[in-house]
Amino acid sequence: GKPVFLVGDPKQAIYSFRGADIFAYLTARRDTVHQHTLEVNWRSAPRLLTALNAVFGAVRARPFVFDGIPFHPTIPAERKEHPPLLIQGRLESPLQLWLVEPDDSGKPMNKGMVSEQAARATAAEIARLLNLSARHQARIGERPLAGGDIAVLVRSHWQGRLIRQQLLRLNVPSVQHADDSVFLSDEARQLEWLLAALAEPGHEGRVRTALASALFGLSGETLHQLHEEEQTWARWLEKFQDYRQLWQEHGFMRCFRAWLINEDVPQRLLAFRDGERRLTNVLHLAELLHIASRAHPGMAGLLKWLGDRRRLPTNKDEEQQLRLESDENLVRIVTVHKSKGLEYEVVFCPFLWDGRLRSGEEDRVLYHDPADLQRSILAIGVAEDDPAIQYARREEMAESLRLFYVALTRAKQRCTLVWGKIKDADTAPAAWLLHHPAAVGPSQDALEVTRQRFDRLTSAAFLGDLHSALAPAGETVDMRPLPQEAGSRYQPPPVEEPELQARSFNRSLAEFWRVSSFTSLTAGLSAEMPDHDLTVATPPLEGELAVTPRLDTFNFPRGARAGNCLHAIFERLDFSQHNRERLENVVERALTGHGLAAGEWTPVVADWVERVLATPLDGCALRLSGITLDRRLNELEFYYPVERLRPEALQDILKRHGYADGLFREMIDRLEFSPLRGYMKGFIDLAFEAEGRFYLVDYKSNWLGAEPAAYQPERLAEAMAREAYVLQYLIYTVALHRYLQFRVLDYDYERHFGGVFYLFLRGMDPARGANCGVFHDRPAATLVAALDVLMGRLKT
């Protein structure tokens, strides 16, 4: 038969937690007849290989703990050129050993203190190298050393964050390759605050929380000033309301992009030292929220989704894992596991002295049977002196040695290793390799003997071991105390920016699908004719300040907060349940939630709501108070397909059907929008059924005047035309018409559609009847049919 070649490097088997089994290799090695060794190293420079050969060749018997994993000195590739790393014109030792020597008592150093010192020294040395490079004094061959040539290898993400903090302190740009979930970031928490405020912009506490986050960056002093400056605070609330409306009408991503640009979020975040990290997280989260909004379209649903992901993130989902901030030439911070298979010109290993073994810390351990390596054993209830603990610790130590090998062999030119007599370093790989006892009896546990010897080392013996073990390396190893200098800030070289010029666009754009709404169709009019239901509260007229206003419907606060509050009351209230206590509870909660004075306004608004519910809508018996919960739909959101809608075609139909008088004619004559192909979207405040007919209702809190006469039919008609509400209710009528076609058996517009009510709440009173505050229209069936055809369904 044909021969089979199995190629593997057991010294790099570091993924036992993913099922990689070094013992399967040992069994295969034992069972094979012919074995060959790949001795040539194509990665590292020859002088670095000399140093690494000395480190891993210091222990001749079982350097990787188990028989069957020998160390063969590697040979540099003859045909590969390695441009040298020159520092200020000198060829320095490729293996730098930074030492933490024991004091006279021989007591190991504190791990936390050494971690801080090692991180600070690493950052200082990186900043020094990059500053030299900026002055053309650190080069690899003919090119300057770059940040992307440098990697700091860590075992855990907290070590990576420690290095990152120290690099930030010295202005060194870096990137951390991590498996952390983006939902664990501060930006995820702050975006949740923002979404909560956008979902309920009348809730002042939520808005203040969002404004205090780094996304807005308002200081406590500024927020306190806003409490005193009512008009400025009202404008902030209006801004959140506008973003909410944008979210409702165009979806989350449109709202997010508008907020990102309007509030200068990128510029604000990039001003932080870790600004690229923050901005990357915000953009990453926005993308995930956009995708999630397809399955969770509502505001409450998307907000709950984000909250759930923040509380229960999963690092196994690659979509959640932190993304690289940039593809620029940045210093890499990488875990040893992620570094496998990669290579870097310069490598720092600041934390490989941490050799803590976890085996035996619980009363159960997992190990392989020494007599049969393919047999795994789980020992439960083991004592401290149980041989199972010895076997498990030996396996853990062997894997640590393999990780150590992977870390040091990532370097091409230079590797810096921190080593010393530090707590838990007695079981670190370097203790096994560089301080191994000369002889170990056959009955002794080599790991335990090494630990005991290391614990007894004096400063002189510690250094003696290193000089003896690394003597074959000669000048390729430089040993010196761990540097204590704080380091100098990195000063990047000036970059000549190319002169940029935008290309001119002289072609035409094809029509594209989009989602439109009443607001977007009339966007060209919004500056001249603002919707008073959404504008900032109107300031008092001259002379009004001298008189304390009466607590009535005409003096109820104006603007979006008031409008949202009234909408919330009618949405939450059961019209047919005549319960004053329940009504006042609903009113009080809504007033409080929207930052209005609940104490003085609750009875006034409750009386007002009762009057609105009792007001006849059509001159007969139709009143909101007669509508039960099972005959109404609140906040009916709709999308309907539109094949092709042009402004001139819409104008023509409206004029032909008599909707072209006075102010409304001026409005439709100025309609300008790109031809629409896609979907029309909107929200109907209320749809209800009475006596077999269906009606749509829109609540309006617009202030038209301070007396009932301002809400008479002719004044309402002016407001409906001026604000383009006529076009709005025609769009809504088509939506409800199409909805009823699918939901009502034998549907007929003439028989089933009762019409449109725009309720101007401030003017409504049963004593004045339907002729005050109530606008009613029932568009002709021919007009609705024509609009239905004009906004034809998309062809598939």
mmCIF file of N, CA, C and O in Angstrom, residues 188-236:
data_model
loop_
_atom_site.group_PDB
_atom_site.id
_atom_site.type_symbol
_atom_site.label_atom_id
_atom_site.label_comp_id
_atom_site.label_asym_id
_atom_site.label_seq_id
_atom_site.Cartn_x
_atom_site.Cartn_y
_atom_site.Cartn_z
ATOM 1 N N ALA A 188 -22.321 49.664 25.137
ATOM 2 C CA ALA A 188 -23.595 48.929 25.090
ATOM 3 C C ALA A 188 -24.546 49.451 26.160
ATOM 4 O O ALA A 188 -25.740 49.635 25.917
ATOM 5 N N ARG A 189 -24.008 49.694 27.347
ATOM 6 C CA ARG A 189 -24.851 50.228 28.427
ATOM 7 C C ARG A 189 -25.362 51.620 28.068
ATOM 8 O O ARG A 189 -26.534 51.940 28.262
ATOM 9 N N GLN A 190 -24.478 52.460 27.514
ATOM 10 C CA GLN A 190 -24.877 53.817 27.183
ATOM 11 C C GLN A 190 -25.873 53.851 26.023
ATOM 12 O O GLN A 190 -26.782 54.686 26.006
ATOM 13 N N LEU A 191 -25.731 52.938 25.061
ATOM 14 C CA LEU A 191 -26.714 52.872 23.978
ATOM 15 C C LEU A 191 -28.070 52.418 24.502
ATOM 16 O O LEU A 191 -29.108 52.847 24.006
ATOM 17 N N GLU A 192 -28.073 51.551 25.502
ATOM 18 C CA GLU A 192 -29.346 51.141 26.110
ATOM 19 C C GLU A 192 -30.012 52.350 26.766
ATOM 20 O O GLU A 192 -31.227 52.534 26.668
ATOM 21 N N TRP A 193 -29.232 53.199 27.424
ATOM 22 C CA TRP A 193 -29.793 54.441 28.005
ATOM 23 C C TRP A 193 -30.376 55.317 26.897
ATOM 24 O O TRP A 193 -31.461 55.879 27.046
ATOM 25 N N LEU A 194 -29.643 55.435 25.787
ATOM 26 C CA LEU A 194 -30.109 56.278 24.691
ATOM 27 C C LEU A 194 -31.417 55.750 24.115
ATOM 28 O O LEU A 194 -32.372 56.512 23.893
ATOM 29 N N LEU A 195 -31.491 54.442 23.842
ATOM 30 C CA LEU A 195 -32.701 53.859 23.268
ATOM 31 C C LEU A 195 -33.887 54.008 24.206
ATOM 32 O O LEU A 195 -35.013 54.250 23.769
ATOM 33 N N ALA A 196 -33.631 53.872 25.516
ATOM 34 C CA ALA A 196 -34.724 54.039 26.484
ATOM 35 C C ALA A 196 -35.258 55.467 26.451
ATOM 36 O O ALA A 196 -36.464 55.692 26.525
ATOM 37 N N ALA A 197 -34.357 56.445 26.295
ATOM 38 C CA ALA A 197 -34.790 57.847 26.222
ATOM 39 C C ALA A 197 -35.527 58.134 24.920
ATOM 40 O O ALA A 197 -36.523 58.867 24.914
ATOM 41 N N LEU A 198 -35.065 57.558 23.810
ATOM 42 C CA LEU A 198 -35.741 57.775 22.533
ATOM 43 C C LEU A 198 -37.118 57.111 22.522
ATOM 44 O O LEU A 198 -38.054 57.617 21.897
ATOM 45 N N ALA A 199 -37.241 55.965 23.190
ATOM 46 C CA ALA A 199 -38.524 55.271 23.217
ATOM 47 C C ALA A 199 -39.559 56.036 24.036
ATOM 48 O O ALA A 199 -40.757 55.937 23.776
ATOM 49 N N GLU A 200 -39.093 56.794 25.038
ATOM 50 C CA GLU A 200 -40.024 57.570 25.871
ATOM 51 C C GLU A 200 -39.408 58.936 26.149
ATOM 52 O O GLU A 200 -38.931 59.213 27.257
ATOM 53 N N PRO A 201 -39.392 59.821 25.144
ATOM 54 C CA PRO A 201 -38.713 61.117 25.308
ATOM 55 C C PRO A 201 -39.381 62.047 26.307
ATOM 56 O O PRO A 201 -38.784 63.043 26.696
ATOM 57 N N GLY A 202 -40.594 61.733 26.715
ATOM 58 C CA GLY A 202 -41.236 62.547 27.742
ATOM 59 C C GLY A 202 -40.761 62.208 29.138
ATOM 60 O O GLY A 202 -41.068 62.920 30.098
ATOM 61 N N HIS A 203 -40.013 61.115 29.299
ATOM 62 C CA HIS A 203 -39.493 60.702 30.603
ATOM 63 C C HIS A 203 -38.178 61.444 30.843
ATOM 64 O O HIS A 203 -37.130 61.070 30.333
ATOM 65 N N GLU A 204 -38.235 62.507 31.631
ATOM 66 C CA GLU A 204 -37.077 63.386 31.760
ATOM 67 C C GLU A 204 -35.894 62.686 32.407
ATOM 68 O O GLU A 204 -34.731 62.973 32.097
ATOM 69 N N GLY A 205 -36.152 61.756 33.325
ATOM 70 C CA GLY A 205 -35.056 61.044 33.970
ATOM 71 C C GLY A 205 -34.242 60.240 32.968
ATOM 72 O O GLY A 205 -33.010 60.221 33.022
ATOM 73 N N ARG A 206 -34.931 59.583 32.031
ATOM 74 C CA ARG A 206 -34.214 58.807 31.020
ATOM 75 C C ARG A 206 -33.425 59.715 30.087
ATOM 76 O O ARG A 206 -32.312 59.386 29.672
ATOM 77 N N VAL A 207 -33.993 60.849 29.734
ATOM 78 C CA VAL A 207 -33.284 61.783 28.860
ATOM 79 C C VAL A 207 -32.037 62.315 29.556
ATOM 80 O O VAL A 207 -30.958 62.401 28.957
ATOM 81 N N ARG A 208 -32.140 62.640 30.832
ATOM 82 C CA ARG A 208 -30.974 63.133 31.570
ATOM 83 C C ARG A 208 -29.896 62.066 31.654
ATOM 84 O O ARG A 208 -28.700 62.363 31.552
ATOM 85 N N THR A 209 -30.295 60.820 31.868
ATOM 86 C CA THR A 209 -29.312 59.738 31.929
ATOM 87 C C THR A 209 -28.555 59.617 30.617
ATOM 88 O O THR A 209 -27.329 59.478 30.594
ATOM 89 N N ALA A 210 -29.288 59.678 29.496
ATOM 90 C CA ALA A 210 -28.632 59.598 28.189
ATOM 91 C C ALA A 210 -27.690 60.770 27.972
ATOM 92 O O ALA A 210 -26.571 60.602 27.466
ATOM 93 N N LEU A 211 -28.114 61.972 28.364
ATOM 94 C CA LEU A 211 -27.285 63.159 28.157
ATOM 95 C C LEU A 211 -26.029 63.124 29.006
ATOM 96 O O LEU A 211 -25.003 63.712 28.639
ATOM 97 N N ALA A 212 -26.084 62.439 30.149
ATOM 98 C CA ALA A 212 -24.916 62.377 31.029
ATOM 99 C C ALA A 212 -23.884 61.365 30.556
ATOM 100 O O ALA A 212 -22.748 61.365 31.025
ATOM 101 N N SER A 213 -24.253 60.492 29.611
ATOM 102 C CA SER A 213 -23.320 59.476 29.126
ATOM 103 C C SER A 213 -22.270 60.104 28.219
ATOM 104 O O SER A 213 -22.403 61.245 27.773
ATOM 105 N N ALA A 214 -21.217 59.324 27.917
ATOM 106 C CA ALA A 214 -20.156 59.822 27.034
ATOM 107 C C ALA A 214 -20.668 60.053 25.614
ATOM 108 O O ALA A 214 -20.033 60.759 24.833
ATOM 109 N N LEU A 215 -21.814 59.465 25.270
ATOM 110 C CA LEU A 215 -22.363 59.653 23.928
ATOM 111 C C LEU A 215 -22.781 61.100 23.699
ATOM 112 O O LEU A 215 -22.767 61.586 22.567
ATOM 113 N N PHE A 216 -23.205 61.786 24.767
ATOM 114 C CA PHE A 216 -23.535 63.208 24.676
ATOM 115 C C PHE A 216 -22.508 64.061 25.426
ATOM 116 O O PHE A 216 -22.174 65.157 25.003
ATOM 117 N N GLY A 217 -22.063 63.547 26.582
ATOM 118 C CA GLY A 217 -20.982 64.211 27.298
ATOM 119 C C GLY A 217 -21.365 65.458 28.058
ATOM 120 O O GLY A 217 -20.502 66.284 28.352
ATOM 121 N N LEU A 218 -22.639 65.630 28.428
ATOM 122 C CA LEU A 218 -23.019 66.804 29.214
ATOM 123 C C LEU A 218 -22.551 66.624 30.656
ATOM 124 O O LEU A 218 -22.725 65.551 31.252
ATOM 125 N N SER A 219 -21.962 67.646 31.214
ATOM 126 C CA SER A 219 -21.471 67.583 32.589
ATOM 127 C C SER A 219 -22.621 67.730 33.577
ATOM 128 O O SER A 219 -23.726 68.162 33.212
ATOM 129 N N GLY A 220 -22.348 67.405 34.840
ATOM 130 C CA GLY A 220 -23.365 67.576 35.870
ATOM 131 C C GLY A 220 -23.781 69.024 36.023
ATOM 132 O O GLY A 220 -24.955 69.326 36.243
ATOM 133 N N GLU A 221 -22.806 69.935 35.879
ATOM 134 C CA GLU A 221 -23.115 71.363 35.979
ATOM 135 C C GLU A 221 -24.056 71.794 34.856
ATOM 136 O O GLU A 221 -25.021 72.534 35.085
ATOM 137 N N THR A 222 -23.787 71.298 33.632
ATOM 138 C CA THR A 222 -24.646 71.659 32.500
ATOM 139 C C THR A 222 -26.062 71.122 32.696
ATOM 140 O O THR A 222 -27.050 71.811 32.420
ATOM 141 N N LEU A 223 -26.166 69.881 33.168
ATOM 142 C CA LEU A 223 -27.485 69.297 33.405
ATOM 143 C C LEU A 223 -28.245 70.081 34.474
ATOM 144 O O LEU A 223 -29.461 70.259 34.386
ATOM 145 N N HIS A 224 -27.526 70.552 35.490
ATOM 146 C CA HIS A 224 -28.178 71.357 36.529
ATOM 147 C C HIS A 224 -28.682 72.677 35.948
ATOM 148 O O HIS A 224 -29.780 73.133 36.268
ATOM 149 N N GLN A 225 -27.881 73.281 35.058
ATOM 150 C CA GLN A 225 -28.308 74.526 34.419
ATOM 151 C C GLN A 225 -29.548 74.311 33.567
ATOM 152 O O GLN A 225 -30.438 75.167 33.517
ATOM 153 N N LEU A 226 -29.616 73.164 32.879
ATOM 154 C CA LEU A 226 -30.795 72.871 32.059
ATOM 155 C C LEU A 226 -32.055 72.812 32.913
ATOM 156 O O LEU A 226 -33.154 73.111 32.433
ATOM 157 N N HIS A 227 -31.904 72.378 34.167
ATOM 158 C CA HIS A 227 -33.056 72.318 35.069
ATOM 159 C C HIS A 227 -33.637 73.707 35.301
ATOM 160 O O HIS A 227 -34.849 73.855 35.529
ATOM 161 N N GLU A 228 -32.773 74.723 35.232
ATOM 162 C CA GLU A 228 -33.221 76.103 35.454
ATOM 163 C C GLU A 228 -33.663 76.772 34.153
ATOM 164 O O GLU A 228 -34.456 77.715 34.178
ATOM 165 N N GLU A 229 -33.118 76.330 33.000
ATOM 166 C CA GLU A 229 -33.409 76.978 31.720
ATOM 167 C C GLU A 229 -34.456 76.168 30.965
ATOM 168 O O GLU A 229 -34.135 75.257 30.209
ATOM 169 N N GLU A 230 -35.706 76.511 31.185
ATOM 170 C CA GLU A 230 -36.804 75.687 30.678
ATOM 171 C C GLU A 230 -36.829 75.604 29.151
ATOM 172 O O GLU A 230 -37.069 74.534 28.584
ATOM 173 N N GLN A 231 -36.561 76.719 28.480
ATOM 174 C CA GLN A 231 -36.631 76.717 27.023
ATOM 175 C C GLN A 231 -35.537 75.824 26.420
ATOM 176 O O GLN A 231 -35.783 75.066 25.474
ATOM 177 N N THR A 232 -34.325 75.908 26.967
ATOM 178 C CA THR A 232 -33.229 75.059 26.471
ATOM 179 C C THR A 232 -33.539 73.589 26.721
ATOM 180 O O THR A 232 -33.305 72.734 25.862
ATOM 181 N N TRP A 233 -34.072 73.324 27.925
ATOM 182 C CA TRP A 233 -34.424 71.935 28.249
ATOM 183 C C TRP A 233 -35.539 71.438 27.323
ATOM 184 O O TRP A 233 -35.513 70.293 26.851
ATOM 185 N N ALA A 234 -36.496 72.298 27.007
ATOM 186 C CA ALA A 234 -37.589 71.915 26.110
ATOM 187 C C ALA A 234 -37.047 71.578 24.722
ATOM 188 O O ALA A 234 -37.523 70.637 24.060
ATOM 189 N N ARG A 235 -36.036 72.322 24.282
ATOM 190 C CA ARG A 235 -35.453 72.022 22.963
ATOM 191 C C ARG A 235 -34.765 70.667 22.956
ATOM 192 O O ARG A 235 -34.822 69.949 21.957
ATOM 193 N N TRP A 236 -34.107 70.317 24.071
ATOM 194 C CA TRP A 236 -33.510 68.976 24.150
ATOM 195 C C TRP A 236 -34.591 67.901 24.062
ATOM 196 O O TRP A 236 -34.435 66.904 23.357
#
